[in-house]
Short mmCIF file of C-alpha atoms in Angstrom, two decimals:
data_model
loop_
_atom_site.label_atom_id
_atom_site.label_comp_id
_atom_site.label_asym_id
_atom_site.label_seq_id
_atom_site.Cartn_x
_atom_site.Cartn_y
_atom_site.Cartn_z
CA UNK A 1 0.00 0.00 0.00
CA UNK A 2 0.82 3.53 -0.38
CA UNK A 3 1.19 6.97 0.73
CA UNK A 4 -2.34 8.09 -0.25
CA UNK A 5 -4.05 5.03 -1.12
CA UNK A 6 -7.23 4.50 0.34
CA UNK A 7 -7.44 2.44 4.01
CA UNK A 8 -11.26 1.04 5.02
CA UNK A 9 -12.19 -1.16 7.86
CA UNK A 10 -15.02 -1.57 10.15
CA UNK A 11 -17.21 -3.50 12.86
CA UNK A 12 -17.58 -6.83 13.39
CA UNK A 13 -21.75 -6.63 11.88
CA UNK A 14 -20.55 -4.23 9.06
CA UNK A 15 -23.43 -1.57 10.42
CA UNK A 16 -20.43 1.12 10.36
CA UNK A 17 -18.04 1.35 8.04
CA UNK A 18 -15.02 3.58 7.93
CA UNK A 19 -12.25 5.13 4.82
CA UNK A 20 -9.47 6.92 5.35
CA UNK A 21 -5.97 8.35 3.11
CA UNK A 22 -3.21 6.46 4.40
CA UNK A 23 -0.68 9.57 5.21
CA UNK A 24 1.89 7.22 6.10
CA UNK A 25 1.43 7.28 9.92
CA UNK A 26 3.36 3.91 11.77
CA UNK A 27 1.20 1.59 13.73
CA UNK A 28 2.04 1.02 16.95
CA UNK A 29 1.06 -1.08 20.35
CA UNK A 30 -0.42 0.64 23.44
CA UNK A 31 0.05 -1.06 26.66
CA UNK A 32 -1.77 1.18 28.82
CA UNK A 33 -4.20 0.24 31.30
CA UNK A 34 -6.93 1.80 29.69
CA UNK A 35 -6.58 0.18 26.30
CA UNK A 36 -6.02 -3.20 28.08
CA UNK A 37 -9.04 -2.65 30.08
CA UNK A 38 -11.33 -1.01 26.80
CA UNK A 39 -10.07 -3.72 24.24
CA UNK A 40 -10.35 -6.49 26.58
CA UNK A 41 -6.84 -7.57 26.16
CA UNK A 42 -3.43 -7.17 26.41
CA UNK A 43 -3.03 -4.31 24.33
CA UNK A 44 -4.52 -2.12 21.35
CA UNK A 45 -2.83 -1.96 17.93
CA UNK A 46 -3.63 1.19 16.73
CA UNK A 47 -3.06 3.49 13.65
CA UNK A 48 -2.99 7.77 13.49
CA UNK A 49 -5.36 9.31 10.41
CA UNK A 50 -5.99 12.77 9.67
CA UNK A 51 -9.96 13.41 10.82
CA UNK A 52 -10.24 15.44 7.29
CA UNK A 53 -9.15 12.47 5.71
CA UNK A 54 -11.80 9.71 7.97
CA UNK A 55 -15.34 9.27 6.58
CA UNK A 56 -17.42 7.53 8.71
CA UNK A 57 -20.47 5.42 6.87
CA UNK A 58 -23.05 3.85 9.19
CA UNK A 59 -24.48 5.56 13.27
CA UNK A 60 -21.41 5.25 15.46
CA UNK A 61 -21.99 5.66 18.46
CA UNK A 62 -19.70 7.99 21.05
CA UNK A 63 -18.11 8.17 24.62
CA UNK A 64 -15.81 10.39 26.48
CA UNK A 65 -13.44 9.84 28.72
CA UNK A 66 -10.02 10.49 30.63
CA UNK A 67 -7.44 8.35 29.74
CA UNK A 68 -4.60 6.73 31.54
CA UNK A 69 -2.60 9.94 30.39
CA UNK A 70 -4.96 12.52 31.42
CA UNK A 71 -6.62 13.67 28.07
CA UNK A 72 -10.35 13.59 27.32
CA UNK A 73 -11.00 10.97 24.66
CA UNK A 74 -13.41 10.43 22.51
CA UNK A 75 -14.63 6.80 21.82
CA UNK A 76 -16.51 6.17 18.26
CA UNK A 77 -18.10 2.18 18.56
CA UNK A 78 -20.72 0.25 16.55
CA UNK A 79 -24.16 0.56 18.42
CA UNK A 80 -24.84 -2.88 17.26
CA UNK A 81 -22.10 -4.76 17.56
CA UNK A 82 -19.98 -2.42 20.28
CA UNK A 83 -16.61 -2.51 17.78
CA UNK A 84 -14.55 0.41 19.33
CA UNK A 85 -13.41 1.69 15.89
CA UNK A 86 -11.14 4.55 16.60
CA UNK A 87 -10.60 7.74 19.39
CA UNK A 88 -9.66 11.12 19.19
CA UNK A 89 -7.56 12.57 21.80
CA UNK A 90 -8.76 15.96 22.36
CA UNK A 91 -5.49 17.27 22.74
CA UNK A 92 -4.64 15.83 19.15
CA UNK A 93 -8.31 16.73 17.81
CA UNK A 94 -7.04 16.76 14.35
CA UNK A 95 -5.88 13.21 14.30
CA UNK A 96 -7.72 9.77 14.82
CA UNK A 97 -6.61 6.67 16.07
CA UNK A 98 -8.12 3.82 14.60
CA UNK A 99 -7.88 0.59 16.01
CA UNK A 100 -5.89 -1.44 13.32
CA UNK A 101 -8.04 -4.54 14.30
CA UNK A 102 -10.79 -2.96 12.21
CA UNK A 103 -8.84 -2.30 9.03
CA UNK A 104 -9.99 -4.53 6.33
CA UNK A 105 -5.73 -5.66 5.84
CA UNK A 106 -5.16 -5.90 9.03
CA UNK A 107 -3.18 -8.59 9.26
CA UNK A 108 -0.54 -6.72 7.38
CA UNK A 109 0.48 -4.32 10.21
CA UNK A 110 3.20 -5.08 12.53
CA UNK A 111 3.71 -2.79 15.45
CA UNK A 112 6.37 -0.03 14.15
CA UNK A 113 7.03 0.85 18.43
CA UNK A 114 5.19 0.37 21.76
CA UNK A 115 4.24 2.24 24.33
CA UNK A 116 3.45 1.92 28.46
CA UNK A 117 5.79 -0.75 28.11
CA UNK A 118 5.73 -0.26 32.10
CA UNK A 119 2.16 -1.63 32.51
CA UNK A 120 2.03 -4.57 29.44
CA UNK A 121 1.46 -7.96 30.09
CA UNK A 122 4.74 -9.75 32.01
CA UNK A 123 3.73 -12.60 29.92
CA UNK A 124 4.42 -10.84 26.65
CA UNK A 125 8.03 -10.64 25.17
CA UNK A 126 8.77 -7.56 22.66
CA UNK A 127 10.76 -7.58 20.25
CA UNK A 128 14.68 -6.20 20.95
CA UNK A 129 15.17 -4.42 17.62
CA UNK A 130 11.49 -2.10 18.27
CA UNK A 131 11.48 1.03 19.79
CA UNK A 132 10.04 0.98 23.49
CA UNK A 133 8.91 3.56 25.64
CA UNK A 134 7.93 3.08 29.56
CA UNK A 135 4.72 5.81 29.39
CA UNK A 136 4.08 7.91 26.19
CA UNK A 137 5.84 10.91 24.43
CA UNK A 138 5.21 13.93 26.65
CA UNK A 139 4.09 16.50 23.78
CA UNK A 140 2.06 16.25 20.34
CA UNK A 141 6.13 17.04 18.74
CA UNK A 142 7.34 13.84 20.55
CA UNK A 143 4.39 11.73 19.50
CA UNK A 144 4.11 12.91 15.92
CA UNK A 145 8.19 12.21 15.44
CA UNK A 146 7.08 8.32 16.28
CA UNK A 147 4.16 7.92 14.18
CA UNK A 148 5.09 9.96 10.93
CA UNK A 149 7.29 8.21 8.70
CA UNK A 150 11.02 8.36 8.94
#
C-alpha cells in the first residue's frame, strides 16, 4: 500500500463502516491500562489518520473519557455490535486513532514501536530491535516524530 491510497475497515456486523488516506502514519502497540481494560486484552494496535481524511459510513456511536494519560478521549463504537473503531484525543483533535483490528488488511500491520511498556502484560516478550517507551511521548512534537514516517 501507499502513501495516499485509500485504508477502510469496520465492525464486526458491518453496520459502520469507515475510509481513510493512508498519510503514512506507523502503527504502533499501546500497553496502557486503559486500552487493556477497553479492548479487553493485552493491548490495542492502533493506527494515526488525519480526521479530514476519515469518513465515517453507518451511526457510530460515542463516549468520552479520561485516559490513563490525562486527556479527554473520545470513543466512536458500533451501536450494534460495540466494535470500538477509533478515538480522538482531544489534545490531538485533528488526528484519529483507529484501532488497526478494524482495518480490512489488518493482518498486514506489525507494530512499528510500543508504548506503556511499564504496565504490558509480564507474559508478553517484545521484540529487541522495536522502539520501546515506559509511558508515552510527553508533547504532540514527541508523538508525531514516532508515528510519521522516517
Amino acid at each position: 500500500m501507499a502513501i495516499g491510497d485509500a485504508i477502510t475497515g469496520g465492525c464486526a456486523c458491518g453496520a459502520v463502516r469507515w475510509r481513510a488516506v493512508d498519510r503514512g502514519f506507523r502503527p504502533y502497540a499501546c500497553h496502557c491500562k486503559g486500552c487493556q481494560t477497553r479492548q479487553g486484552s493485552a493491548f490495542a494496535l492502533n493506527q494515526q489518520v488525519l480526521v479530514a481524511d476519515l469518513v465515517t459510513e453507518g451511526a457510530p456511536i460515542e463516549g468520552t473519557c479520561t485516559g490513563s494519560h490525562g486527556a479527554t478521549v473520545t470513543h466512536v463504537a458500533c451501536p450494534s455490535c460495540m466494535t470500538r473503531l477509533y478515538t480522538i484525543n482531544h489534545e490531538r483533535p485533528e488526528i484519529a486513532t483507529i484501532r488497526t483490528g478494524t482495518r480490512d488488511d489488518s493482518p498486514d500491520l506489525v507494530p512499528a514501536f510500543h508504548v506503556w511498556t511499564s504496565r504490558k502484560q509480564p507474559w508478553i516478550a517484545l521484540p529487541d530491535d522495536v522502539p520501546q517507551l515506559e509511558t508515552q511521548p510527553a508533547t504532540r512534537d514527541e508523538w508525531m516524530a514516532l508515528v510519521l514516517p522516517a
